[in-house]
PDB file of C-alpha atoms in Angstrom:
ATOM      1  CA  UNK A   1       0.000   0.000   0.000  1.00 53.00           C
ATOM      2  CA  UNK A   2       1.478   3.418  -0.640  1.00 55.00           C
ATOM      3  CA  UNK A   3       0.265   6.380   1.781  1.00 50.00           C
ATOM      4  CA  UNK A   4       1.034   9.974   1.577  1.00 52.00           C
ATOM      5  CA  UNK A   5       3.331  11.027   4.375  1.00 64.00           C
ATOM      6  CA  UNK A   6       1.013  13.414   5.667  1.00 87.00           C
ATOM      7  CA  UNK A   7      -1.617  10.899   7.030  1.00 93.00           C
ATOM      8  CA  UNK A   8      -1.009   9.178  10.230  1.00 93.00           C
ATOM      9  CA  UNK A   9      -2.246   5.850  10.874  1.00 93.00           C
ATOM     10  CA  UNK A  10      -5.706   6.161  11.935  1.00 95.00           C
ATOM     11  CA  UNK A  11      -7.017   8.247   9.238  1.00 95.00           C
ATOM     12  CA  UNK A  12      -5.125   5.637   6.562  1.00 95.00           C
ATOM     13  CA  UNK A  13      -6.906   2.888   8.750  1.00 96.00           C
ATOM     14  CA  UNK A  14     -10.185   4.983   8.925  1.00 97.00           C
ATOM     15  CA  UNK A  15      -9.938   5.437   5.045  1.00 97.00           C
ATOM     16  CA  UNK A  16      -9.718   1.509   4.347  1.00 97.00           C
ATOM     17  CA  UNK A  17     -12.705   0.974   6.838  1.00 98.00           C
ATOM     18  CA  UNK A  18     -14.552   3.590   4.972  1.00 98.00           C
ATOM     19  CA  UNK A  19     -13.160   1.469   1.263  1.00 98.00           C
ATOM     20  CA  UNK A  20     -14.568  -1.907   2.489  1.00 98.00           C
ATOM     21  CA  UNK A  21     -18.084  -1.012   3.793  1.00 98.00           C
ATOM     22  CA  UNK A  22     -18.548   0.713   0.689  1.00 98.00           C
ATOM     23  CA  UNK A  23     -17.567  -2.357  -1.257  1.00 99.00           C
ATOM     24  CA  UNK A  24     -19.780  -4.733   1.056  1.00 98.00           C
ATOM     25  CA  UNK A  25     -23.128  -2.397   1.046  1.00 98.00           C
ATOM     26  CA  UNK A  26     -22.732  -2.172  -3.115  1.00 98.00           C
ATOM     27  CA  UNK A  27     -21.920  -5.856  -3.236  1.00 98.00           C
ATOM     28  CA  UNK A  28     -25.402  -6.169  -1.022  1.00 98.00           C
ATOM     29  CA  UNK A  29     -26.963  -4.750  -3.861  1.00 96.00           C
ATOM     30  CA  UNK A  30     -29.304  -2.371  -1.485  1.00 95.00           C
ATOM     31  CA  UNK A  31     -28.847   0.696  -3.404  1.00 97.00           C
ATOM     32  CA  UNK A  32     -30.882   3.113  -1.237  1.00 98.00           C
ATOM     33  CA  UNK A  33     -28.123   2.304   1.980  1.00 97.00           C
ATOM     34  CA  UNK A  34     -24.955   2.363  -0.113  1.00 98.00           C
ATOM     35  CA  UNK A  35     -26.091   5.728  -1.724  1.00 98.00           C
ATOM     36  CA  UNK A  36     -27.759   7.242   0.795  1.00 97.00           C
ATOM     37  CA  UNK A  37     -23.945   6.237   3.186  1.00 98.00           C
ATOM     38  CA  UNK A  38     -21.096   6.974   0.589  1.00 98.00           C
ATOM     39  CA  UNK A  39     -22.532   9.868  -2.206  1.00 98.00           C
ATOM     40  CA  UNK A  40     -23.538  13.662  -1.692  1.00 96.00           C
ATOM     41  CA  UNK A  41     -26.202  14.441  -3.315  1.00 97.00           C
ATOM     42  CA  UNK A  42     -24.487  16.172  -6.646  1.00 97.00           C
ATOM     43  CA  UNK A  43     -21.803  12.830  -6.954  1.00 98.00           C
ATOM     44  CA  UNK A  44     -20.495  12.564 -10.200  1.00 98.00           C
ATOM     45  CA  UNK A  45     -19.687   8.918 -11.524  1.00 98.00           C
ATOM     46  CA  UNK A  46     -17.276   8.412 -14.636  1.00 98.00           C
ATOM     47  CA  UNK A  47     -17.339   4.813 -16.007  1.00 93.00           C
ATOM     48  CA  UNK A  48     -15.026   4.624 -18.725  1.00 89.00           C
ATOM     49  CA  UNK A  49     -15.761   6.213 -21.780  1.00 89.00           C
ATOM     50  CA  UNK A  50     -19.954   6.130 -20.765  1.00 92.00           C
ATOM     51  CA  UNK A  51     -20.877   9.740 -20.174  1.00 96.00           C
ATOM     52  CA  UNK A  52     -21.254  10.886 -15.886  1.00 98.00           C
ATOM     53  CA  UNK A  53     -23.792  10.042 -14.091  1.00 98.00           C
ATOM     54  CA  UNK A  54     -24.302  12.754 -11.852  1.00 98.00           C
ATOM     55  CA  UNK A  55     -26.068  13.350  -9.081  1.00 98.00           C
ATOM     56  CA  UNK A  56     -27.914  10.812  -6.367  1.00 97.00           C
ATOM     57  CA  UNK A  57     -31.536  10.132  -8.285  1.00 98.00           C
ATOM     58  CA  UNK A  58     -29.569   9.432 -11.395  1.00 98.00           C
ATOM     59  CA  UNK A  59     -27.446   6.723  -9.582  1.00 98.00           C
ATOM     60  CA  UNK A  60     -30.017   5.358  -7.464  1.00 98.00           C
ATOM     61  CA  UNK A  61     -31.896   4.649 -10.590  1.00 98.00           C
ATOM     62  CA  UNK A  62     -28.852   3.395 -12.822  1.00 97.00           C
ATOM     63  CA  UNK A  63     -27.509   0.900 -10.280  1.00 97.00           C
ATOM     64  CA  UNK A  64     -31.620  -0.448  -9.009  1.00 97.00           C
ATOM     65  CA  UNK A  65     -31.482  -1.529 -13.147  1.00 94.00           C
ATOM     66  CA  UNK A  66     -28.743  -2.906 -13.288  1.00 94.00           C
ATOM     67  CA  UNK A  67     -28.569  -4.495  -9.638  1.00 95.00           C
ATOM     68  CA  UNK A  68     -32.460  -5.754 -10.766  1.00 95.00           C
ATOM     69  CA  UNK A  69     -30.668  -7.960 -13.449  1.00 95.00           C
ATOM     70  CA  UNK A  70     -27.745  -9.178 -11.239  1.00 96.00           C
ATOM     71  CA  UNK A  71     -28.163 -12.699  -8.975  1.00 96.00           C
ATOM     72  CA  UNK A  72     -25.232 -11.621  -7.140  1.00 97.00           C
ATOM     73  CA  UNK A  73     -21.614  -9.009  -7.339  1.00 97.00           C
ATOM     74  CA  UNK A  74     -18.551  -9.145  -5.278  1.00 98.00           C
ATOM     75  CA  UNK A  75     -15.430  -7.189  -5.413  1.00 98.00           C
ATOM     76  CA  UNK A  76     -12.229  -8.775  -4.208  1.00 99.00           C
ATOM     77  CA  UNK A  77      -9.970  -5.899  -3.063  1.00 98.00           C
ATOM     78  CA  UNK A  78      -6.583  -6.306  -4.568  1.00 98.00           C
ATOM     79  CA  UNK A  79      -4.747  -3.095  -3.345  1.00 98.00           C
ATOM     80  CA  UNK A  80      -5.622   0.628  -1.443  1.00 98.00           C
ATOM     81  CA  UNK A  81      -3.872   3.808  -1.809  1.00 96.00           C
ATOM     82  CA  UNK A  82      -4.753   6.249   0.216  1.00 96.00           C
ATOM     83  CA  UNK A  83      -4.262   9.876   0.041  1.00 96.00           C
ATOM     84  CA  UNK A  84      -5.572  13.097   1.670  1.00 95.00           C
ATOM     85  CA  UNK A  85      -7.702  13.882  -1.373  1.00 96.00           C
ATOM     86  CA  UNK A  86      -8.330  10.494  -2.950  1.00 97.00           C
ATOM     87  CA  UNK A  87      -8.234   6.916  -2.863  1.00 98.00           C
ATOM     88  CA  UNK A  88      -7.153   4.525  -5.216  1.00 98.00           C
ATOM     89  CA  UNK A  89      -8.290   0.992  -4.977  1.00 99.00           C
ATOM     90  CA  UNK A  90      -7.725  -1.934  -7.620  1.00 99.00           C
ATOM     91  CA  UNK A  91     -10.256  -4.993  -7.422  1.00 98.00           C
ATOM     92  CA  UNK A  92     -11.758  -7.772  -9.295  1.00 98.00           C
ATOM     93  CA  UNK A  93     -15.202  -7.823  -9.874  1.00 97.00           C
ATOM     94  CA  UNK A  94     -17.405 -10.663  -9.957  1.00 98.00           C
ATOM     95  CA  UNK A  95     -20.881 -10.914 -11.065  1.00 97.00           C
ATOM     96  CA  UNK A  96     -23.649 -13.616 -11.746  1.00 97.00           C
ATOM     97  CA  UNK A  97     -26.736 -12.467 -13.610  1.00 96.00           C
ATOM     98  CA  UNK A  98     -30.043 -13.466 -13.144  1.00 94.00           C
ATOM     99  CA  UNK A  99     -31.819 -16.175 -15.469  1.00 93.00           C
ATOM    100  CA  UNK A 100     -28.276 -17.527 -16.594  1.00 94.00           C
ATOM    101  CA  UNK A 101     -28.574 -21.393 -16.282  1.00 94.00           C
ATOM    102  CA  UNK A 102     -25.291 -21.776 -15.809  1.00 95.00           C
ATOM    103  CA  UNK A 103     -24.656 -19.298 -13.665  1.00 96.00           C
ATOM    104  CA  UNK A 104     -21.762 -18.580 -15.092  1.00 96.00           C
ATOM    105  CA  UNK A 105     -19.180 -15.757 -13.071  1.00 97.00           C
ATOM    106  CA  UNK A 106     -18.154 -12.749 -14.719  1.00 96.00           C
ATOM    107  CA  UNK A 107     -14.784 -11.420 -14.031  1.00 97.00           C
ATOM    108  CA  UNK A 108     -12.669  -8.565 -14.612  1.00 94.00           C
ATOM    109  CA  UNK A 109     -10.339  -6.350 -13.090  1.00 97.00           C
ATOM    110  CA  UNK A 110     -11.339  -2.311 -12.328  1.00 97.00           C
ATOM    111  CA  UNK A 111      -9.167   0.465 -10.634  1.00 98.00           C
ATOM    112  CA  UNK A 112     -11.730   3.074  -8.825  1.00 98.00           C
ATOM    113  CA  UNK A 113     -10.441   6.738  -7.789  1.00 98.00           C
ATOM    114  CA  UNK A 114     -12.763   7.596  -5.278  1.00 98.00           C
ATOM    115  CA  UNK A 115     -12.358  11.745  -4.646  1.00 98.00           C
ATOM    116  CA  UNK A 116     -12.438  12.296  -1.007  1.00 96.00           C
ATOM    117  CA  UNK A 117     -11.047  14.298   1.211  1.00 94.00           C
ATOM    118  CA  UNK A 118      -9.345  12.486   4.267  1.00 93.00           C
ATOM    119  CA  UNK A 119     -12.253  13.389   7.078  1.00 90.00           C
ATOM    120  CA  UNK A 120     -15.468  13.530   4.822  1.00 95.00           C
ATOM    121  CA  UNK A 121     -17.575  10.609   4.443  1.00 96.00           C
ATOM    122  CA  UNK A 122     -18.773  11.026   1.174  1.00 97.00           C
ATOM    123  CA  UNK A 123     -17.456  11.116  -2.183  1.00 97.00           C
ATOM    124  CA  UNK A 124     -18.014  14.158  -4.527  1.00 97.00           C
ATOM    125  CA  UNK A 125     -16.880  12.049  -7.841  1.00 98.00           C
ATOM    126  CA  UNK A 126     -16.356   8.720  -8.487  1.00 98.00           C
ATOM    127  CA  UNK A 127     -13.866   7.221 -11.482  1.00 98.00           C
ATOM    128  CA  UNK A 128     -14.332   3.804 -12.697  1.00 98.00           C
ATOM    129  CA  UNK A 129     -11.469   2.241 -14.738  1.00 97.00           C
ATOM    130  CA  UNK A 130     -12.730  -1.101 -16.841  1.00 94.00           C
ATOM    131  CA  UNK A 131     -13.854  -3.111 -19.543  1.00 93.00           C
ATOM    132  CA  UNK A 132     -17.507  -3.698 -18.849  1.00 90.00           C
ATOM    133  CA  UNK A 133     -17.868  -6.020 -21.949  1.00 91.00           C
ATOM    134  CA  UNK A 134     -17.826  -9.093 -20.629  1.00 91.00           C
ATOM    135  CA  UNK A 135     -20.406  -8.085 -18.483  1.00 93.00           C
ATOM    136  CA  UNK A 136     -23.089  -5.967 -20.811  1.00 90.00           C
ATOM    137  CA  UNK A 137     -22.791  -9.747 -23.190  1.00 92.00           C
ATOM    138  CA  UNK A 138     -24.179 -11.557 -20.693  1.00 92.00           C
ATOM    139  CA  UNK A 139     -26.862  -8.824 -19.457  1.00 91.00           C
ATOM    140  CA  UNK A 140     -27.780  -9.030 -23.052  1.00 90.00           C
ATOM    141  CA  UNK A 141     -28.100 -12.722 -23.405  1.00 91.00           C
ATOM    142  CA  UNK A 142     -30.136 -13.050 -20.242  1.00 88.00           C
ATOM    143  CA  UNK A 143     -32.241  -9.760 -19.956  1.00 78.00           C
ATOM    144  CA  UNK A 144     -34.928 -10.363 -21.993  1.00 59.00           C
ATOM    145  CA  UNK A 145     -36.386 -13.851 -20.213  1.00 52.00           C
ATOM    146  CA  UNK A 146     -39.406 -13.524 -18.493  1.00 47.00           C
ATOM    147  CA  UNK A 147     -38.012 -15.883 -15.999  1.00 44.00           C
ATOM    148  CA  UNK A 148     -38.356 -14.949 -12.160  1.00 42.00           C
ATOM    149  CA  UNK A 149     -36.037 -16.595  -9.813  1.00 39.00           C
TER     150      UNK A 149
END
């Protein structure tokens, strides 16, 4: 882990706390307590190349769709930088989606920059490095079955 000299230990501890909760409430897939906990209300989230999402009503609706088609998502946490402005974090995200007999795990690797200021508990923006490909083809395949699990 690399840390900025200027941080002691408990607000470097405090900011990895503050990295896995978010992680395990949008793994939950309860969008209304992850949001609500972790965004202000004008958050801006870049994924990729997609245009922002901005603001908390956009990505409350965004991530109930997609979250709707998902069985299940997991990040595995691979490494956390922390510094008193931003985070970096690199994971691997897994997902299942719903109606897919074979319930097959997708997997790829993301990098997030979460911009934060050391003692705030919110993000104001949100970057999203990855290759959601994998992903939107199997959304695709499975989206449009009426079946209800």
């Amino acid at each position: 882990m690399v840390v900025s000299n200027i941080l002691n230990p408990e607000q470097i501890e405090a900011s990895q706390a503050w990295v896995y909760r978010f992680y395990r409430l949008f793994d939950s897939l309860e969008v209304d307590q992850w949001i609500d906990e972790f965004y202000n209300p004008d958050s801006v989230v870049h994924f990729g190349n997609f245009p922002p999402m901005e603001g908390v009503e956009v990505l409350r609706a965004h991530f109930k769709r997609q979250n709707a088609q998902l069985l299940s998502m997991r990040h595995d946490l691979k490494h956390i930088d922390v510094f008193p402005d931003r985070i970096y974090v690199q994971n691997e995200a897994t997902f299942v989606v719903k109606n897919d007999p074979e319930r097959k795990e997708i997997k790829f690797p993301a990098v997030c920059l979460f911009w934060k200021n050391i003692n705030e508990k919110k993000s104001s923006t949100i970057d999203v490095y990855l290759d959601p490909s994998p992903l939107l083809e199997r959304l695709h395949m499975f989206s449009s079955q009426d079946k209800v699990e």
